[in-house]
XYZ file of C-alpha atoms in Angstrom:
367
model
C 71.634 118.961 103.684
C 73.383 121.900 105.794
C 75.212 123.913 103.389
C 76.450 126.237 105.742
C 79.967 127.282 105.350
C 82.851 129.886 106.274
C 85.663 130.959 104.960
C 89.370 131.559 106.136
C 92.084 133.888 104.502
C 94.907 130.709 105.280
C 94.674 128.017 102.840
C 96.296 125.344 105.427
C 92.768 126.170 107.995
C 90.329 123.680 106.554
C 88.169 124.115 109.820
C 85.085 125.853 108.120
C 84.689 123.803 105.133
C 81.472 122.972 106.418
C 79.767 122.570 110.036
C 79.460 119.053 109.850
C 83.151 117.536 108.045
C 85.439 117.024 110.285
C 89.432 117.020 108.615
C 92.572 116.376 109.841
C 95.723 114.194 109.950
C 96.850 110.854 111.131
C 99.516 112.135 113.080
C 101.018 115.240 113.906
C 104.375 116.776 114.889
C 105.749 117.133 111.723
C 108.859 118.918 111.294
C 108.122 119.418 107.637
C 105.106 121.713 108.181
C 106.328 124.011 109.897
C 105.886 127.192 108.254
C 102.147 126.018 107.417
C 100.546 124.194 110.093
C 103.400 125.605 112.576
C 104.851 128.556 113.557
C 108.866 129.162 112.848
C 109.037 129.886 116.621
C 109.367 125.856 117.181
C 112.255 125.000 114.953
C 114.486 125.907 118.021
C 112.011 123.038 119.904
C 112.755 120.441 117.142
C 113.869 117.002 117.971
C 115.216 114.215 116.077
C 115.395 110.083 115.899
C 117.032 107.488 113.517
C 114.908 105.413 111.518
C 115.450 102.586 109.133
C 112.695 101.316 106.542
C 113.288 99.528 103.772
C 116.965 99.217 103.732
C 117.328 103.169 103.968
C 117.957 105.767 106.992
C 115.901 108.584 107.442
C 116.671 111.448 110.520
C 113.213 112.286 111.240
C 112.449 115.881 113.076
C 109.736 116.454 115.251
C 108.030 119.041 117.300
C 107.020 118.915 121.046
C 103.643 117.918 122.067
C 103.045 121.265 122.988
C 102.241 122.274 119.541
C 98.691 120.555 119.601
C 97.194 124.179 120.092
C 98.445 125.479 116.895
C 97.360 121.846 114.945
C 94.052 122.815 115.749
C 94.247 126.152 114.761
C 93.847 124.416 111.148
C 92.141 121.043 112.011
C 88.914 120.086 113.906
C 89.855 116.280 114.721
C 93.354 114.497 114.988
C 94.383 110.677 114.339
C 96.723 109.321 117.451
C 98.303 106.209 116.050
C 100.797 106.032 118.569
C 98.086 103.960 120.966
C 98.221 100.923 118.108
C 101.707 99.993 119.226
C 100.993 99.389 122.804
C 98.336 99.467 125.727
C 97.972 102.878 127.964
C 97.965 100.707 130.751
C 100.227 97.603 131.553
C 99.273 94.352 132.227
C 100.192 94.624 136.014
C 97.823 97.636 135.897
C 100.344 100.452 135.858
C 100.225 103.707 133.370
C 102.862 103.027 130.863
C 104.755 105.406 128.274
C 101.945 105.762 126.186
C 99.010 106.468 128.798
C 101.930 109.730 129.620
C 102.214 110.282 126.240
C 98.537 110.659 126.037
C 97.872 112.586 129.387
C 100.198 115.412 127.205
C 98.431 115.622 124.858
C 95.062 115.848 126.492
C 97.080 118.453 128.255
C 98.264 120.778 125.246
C 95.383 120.523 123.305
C 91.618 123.170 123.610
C 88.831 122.248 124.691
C 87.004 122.031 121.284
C 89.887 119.183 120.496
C 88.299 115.675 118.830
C 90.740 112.594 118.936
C 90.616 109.418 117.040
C 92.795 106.684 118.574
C 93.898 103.737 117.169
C 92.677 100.690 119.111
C 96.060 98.460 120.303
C 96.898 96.116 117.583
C 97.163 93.609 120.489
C 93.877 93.476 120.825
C 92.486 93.292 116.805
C 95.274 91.840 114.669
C 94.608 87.808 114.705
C 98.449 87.377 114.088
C 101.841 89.407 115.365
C 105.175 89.360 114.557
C 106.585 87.991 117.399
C 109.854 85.106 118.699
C 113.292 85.469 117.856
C 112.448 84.735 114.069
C 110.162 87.916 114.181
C 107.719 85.319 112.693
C 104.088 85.867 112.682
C 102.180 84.174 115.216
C 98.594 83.799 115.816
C 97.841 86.174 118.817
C 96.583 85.054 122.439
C 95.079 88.527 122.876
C 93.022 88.690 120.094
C 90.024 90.354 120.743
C 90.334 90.288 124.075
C 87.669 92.201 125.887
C 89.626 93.050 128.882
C 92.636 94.564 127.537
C 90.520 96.526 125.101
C 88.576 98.304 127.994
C 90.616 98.256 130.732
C 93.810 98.498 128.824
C 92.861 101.157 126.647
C 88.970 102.019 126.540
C 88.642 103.445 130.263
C 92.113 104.884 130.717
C 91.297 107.014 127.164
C 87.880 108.302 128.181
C 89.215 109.312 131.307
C 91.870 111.266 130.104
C 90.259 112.856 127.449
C 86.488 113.078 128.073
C 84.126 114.757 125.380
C 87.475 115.604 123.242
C 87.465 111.651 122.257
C 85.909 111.485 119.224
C 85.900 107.542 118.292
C 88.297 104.627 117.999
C 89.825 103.116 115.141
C 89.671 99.159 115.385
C 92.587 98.619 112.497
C 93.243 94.534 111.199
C 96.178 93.642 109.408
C 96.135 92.511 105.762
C 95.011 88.696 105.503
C 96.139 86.282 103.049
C 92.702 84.204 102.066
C 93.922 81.390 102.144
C 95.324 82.105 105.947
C 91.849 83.936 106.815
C 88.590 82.535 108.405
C 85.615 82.643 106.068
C 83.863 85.959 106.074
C 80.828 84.863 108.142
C 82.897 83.215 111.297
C 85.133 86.469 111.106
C 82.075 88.862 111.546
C 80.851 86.332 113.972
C 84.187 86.653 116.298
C 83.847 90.880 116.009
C 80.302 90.497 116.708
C 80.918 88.712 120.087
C 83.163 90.549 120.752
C 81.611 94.225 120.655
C 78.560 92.997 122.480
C 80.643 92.088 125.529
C 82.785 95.393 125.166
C 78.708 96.785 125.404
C 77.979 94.548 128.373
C 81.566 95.780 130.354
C 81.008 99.630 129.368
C 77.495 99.422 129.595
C 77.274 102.051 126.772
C 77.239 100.648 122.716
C 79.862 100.309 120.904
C 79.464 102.564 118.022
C 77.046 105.080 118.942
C 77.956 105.586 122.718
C 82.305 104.657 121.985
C 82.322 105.685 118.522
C 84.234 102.275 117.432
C 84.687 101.952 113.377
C 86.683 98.742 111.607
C 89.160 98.916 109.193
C 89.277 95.519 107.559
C 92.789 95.266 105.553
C 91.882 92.615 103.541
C 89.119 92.580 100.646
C 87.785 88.958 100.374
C 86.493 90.152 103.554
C 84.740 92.704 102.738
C 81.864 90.871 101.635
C 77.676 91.498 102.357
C 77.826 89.767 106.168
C 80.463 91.709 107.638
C 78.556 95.117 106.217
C 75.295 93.354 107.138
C 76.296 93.247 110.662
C 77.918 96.881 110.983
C 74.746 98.046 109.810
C 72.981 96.238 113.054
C 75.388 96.732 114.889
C 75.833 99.906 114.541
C 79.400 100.473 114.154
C 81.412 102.451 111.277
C 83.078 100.780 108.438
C 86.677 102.835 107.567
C 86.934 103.802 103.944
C 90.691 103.560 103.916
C 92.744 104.737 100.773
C 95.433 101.701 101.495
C 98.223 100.085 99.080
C 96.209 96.681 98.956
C 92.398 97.395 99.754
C 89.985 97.958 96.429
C 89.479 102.318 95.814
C 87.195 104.535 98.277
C 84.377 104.020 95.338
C 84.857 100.364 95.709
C 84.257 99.651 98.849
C 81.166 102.104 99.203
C 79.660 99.798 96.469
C 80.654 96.430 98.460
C 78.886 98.198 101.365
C 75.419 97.995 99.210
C 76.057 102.194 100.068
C 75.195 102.267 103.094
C 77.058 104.281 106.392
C 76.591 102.267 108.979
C 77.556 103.953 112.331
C 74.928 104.568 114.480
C 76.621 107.666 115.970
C 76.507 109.455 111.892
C 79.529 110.187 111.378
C 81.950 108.159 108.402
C 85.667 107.449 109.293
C 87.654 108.014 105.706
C 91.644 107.314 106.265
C 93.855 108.320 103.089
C 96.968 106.630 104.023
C 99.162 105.759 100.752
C 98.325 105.256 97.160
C 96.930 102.113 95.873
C 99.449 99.168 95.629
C 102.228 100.950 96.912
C 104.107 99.244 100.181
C 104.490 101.414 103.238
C 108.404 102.081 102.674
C 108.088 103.362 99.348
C 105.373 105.636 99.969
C 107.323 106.973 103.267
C 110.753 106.911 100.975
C 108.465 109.336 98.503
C 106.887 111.566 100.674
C 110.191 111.936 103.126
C 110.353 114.700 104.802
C 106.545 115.016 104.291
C 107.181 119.234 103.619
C 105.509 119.239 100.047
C 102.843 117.978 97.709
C 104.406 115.173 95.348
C 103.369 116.419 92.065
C 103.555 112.324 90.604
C 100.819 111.857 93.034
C 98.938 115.119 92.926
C 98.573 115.063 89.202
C 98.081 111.579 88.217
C 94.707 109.769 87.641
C 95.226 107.715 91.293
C 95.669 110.582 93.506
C 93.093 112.139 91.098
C 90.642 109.631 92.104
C 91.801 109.159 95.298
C 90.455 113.055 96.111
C 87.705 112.610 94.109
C 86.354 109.673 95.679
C 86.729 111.266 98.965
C 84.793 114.325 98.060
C 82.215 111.943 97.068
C 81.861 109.672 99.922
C 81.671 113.096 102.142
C 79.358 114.343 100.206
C 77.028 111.411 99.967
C 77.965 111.593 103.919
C 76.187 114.973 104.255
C 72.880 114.050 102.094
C 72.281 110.934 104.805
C 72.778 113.416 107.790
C 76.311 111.953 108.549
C 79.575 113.650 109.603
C 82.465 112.666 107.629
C 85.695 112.320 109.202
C 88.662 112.435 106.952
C 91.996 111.554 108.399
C 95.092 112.259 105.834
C 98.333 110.922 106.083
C 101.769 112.590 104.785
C 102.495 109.087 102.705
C 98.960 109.253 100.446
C 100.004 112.989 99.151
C 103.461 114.077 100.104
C 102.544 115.977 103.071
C 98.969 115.878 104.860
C 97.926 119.500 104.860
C 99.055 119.787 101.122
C 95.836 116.829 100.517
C 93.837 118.644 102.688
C 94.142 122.262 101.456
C 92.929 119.759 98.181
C 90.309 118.217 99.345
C 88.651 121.485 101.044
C 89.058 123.476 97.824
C 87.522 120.565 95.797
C 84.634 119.964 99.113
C 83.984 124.237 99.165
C 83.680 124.102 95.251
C 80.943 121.129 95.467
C 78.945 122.396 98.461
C 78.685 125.693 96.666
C 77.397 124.228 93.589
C 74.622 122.382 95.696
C 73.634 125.367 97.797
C 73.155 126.993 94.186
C 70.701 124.944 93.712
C 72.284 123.230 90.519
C 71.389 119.240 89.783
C 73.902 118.515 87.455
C 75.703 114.967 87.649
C 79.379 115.683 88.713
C 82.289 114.148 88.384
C 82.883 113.261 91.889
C 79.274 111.999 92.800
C 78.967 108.042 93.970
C 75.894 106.290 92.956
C 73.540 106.512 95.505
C 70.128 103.879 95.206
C 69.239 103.753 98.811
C 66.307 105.983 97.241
């Protein structure tokens, strides 16, 4: 294991933690850090929009696009959600809002840039909310080849190149009783991927960098991690209100990392079995660590298990990517400054040479 490291006089840079982990946020623009991750210069710059969630209003503030260059003054790789909501291209072939929306940030950001988009959840969620009951439906689209890659595949390589770093294939939470049985459900992905690999002619997870998030645990059983492993595409450790912990899941995985392009996809989104509203209500306006998080056991093991995993990550020659979002922590660069001090403290003790069991190690008996 590399052990190299650097270090950097502003707590909010975690870019030198180590040559080969890669963090940063799941979404950017943040009003709320500016003063850490952004200059005061754009508070003239800062927009706002009315939301409502969970029977409350919140004004949220943002900052332009333009910013991107001083995000990754702090972070090596970025999380674009905004591509889960909708296709870059329409389906009568034209560039919509979000293939602009894209082509600006390709635009603002350097060179040494290294996305992670979110896969449209037109293409991988089996049901939407759709009709004028906003009912859920199952969807016609699902897993449809040609909207992946011509919808959002091609137009995303081509406007980003070598700063694309992978592609987040996200499914919704699944009731069991409403889902297919686990082997049928890894048989539809597996179909599905080796036609993506027969359009692109390149594979999907070491050539595309593709990694699955499965939502729902009964699913996350020995074929679906069986296949990944052949396949060669990355299962996402996501820190999510109703998945099992980080620590979990690598055990349901029989500990293995599975992407053939070695690298791990870890997504800290909200605590464990809180809904999506009440972690955003919490963490609102995402400008400071939540000290009911930070300092209880959960968010405790939530960091540690995430040190772990990136550190079992490094031993197997695999880059972990850890993508933080304001609702797991408070505020995103807050968990990060965490998880570097807590990653630098770990690495040091291993290029001292020391053996001792820590707190934060996984088991590991691939050995």
């Amino acid at each position: 294991m590399n052990v190299q490291r650097t270090d950097s006089s502003d707590p909010y840079d975690v870019r030198s933690v180590h040559p080969d982990v890669y963090l940063g946020t799941a979404s950017d623009r943040y009003a709320g850090w500016i003063g850490t991750i952004y200059s005061e210069s754009w508070r003239e710059s800062v927009t706002h929009r009315s939301r409502k969630l969970g029977g409350r209003s919140f004004r949220e503030e943002q900052v332009p696009i333009a910013s991107a260059a001083e995000y990754f003054e702090h972070f090596r790789c970025l999380e674009l959600d905004f591509t889960f909501y909708r296709p870059l291209i329409d389906p009568d072939g034209t560039p919509g809002n979000n293939y602009r929306v894209l082509s600006a940030y390709a635009e603002a950001a350097p060179g040494h840039a290294r996305f992670y988009l979110k896969a449209p959840q037109q293409v991988f969620a089996r049901r939407l909310r759709g009709g004028r009951t906003s009912s859920y439906r199952d969807n016609p689209d699902y897993l449809n080849v040609g909207m992946f890659v011509k919808g959002f595949l091609d137009p995303a390589r081509d406007l980003l190149g070598d700063r694309l770093g992978g592609v987040i294939c996200e499914q919704e939470y699944q009731r069991q009783r409403d889902s297919p049985t686990a082997e049928s459900h890894t048989s539809a992905f597996a179909t599905f991927f080796s036609e993506v690999q027969e359009a692109t002619g390149r594979h999907a997870g070491r050539d595309l960098g593709c990694h699955l998030e499965i939502r729902s645990p009964h699913l996350l059983e020995s074929p679906y991690f069986d296949w990944l492993e052949a396949a060669g595409i990355g299962h996402v450790f996501s820190h999510w209100t109703w998945l099992p912990p980080i620590r979990d899941q690598w055990m349901r995985s029989g500990q293995r990392l599975t992407s053939a392009r070695k690298e791990v996809v870890s997504r800290l989104l909200t605590p464990l079995r809180v809904p999506y509203a009440e972690a955003y209500a919490a963490a609102f306006p995402f400008d400071r660590e939540l000290k009911e998080i930070a300092e209880s056991e959960s968010g405790k093991a939530m960091v540690l298990d995430t040190v772990a995993l990136s550190l079992q990550a490094l031993r197997h020659d695999t880059a972990p990517v850890l993508l933080l979002n304001n609702r797991a922590w408070g505020s995103a660069p807050e968990l990060a400054r965490r998880i570097a001090e807590r990653l630098r403290a770990e690495i040091q003790v291993l290029s001292d040479g020391l053996t001792i069991l820590r707190p934060t190690t996984l088991p590991d008996t691939s050995h």
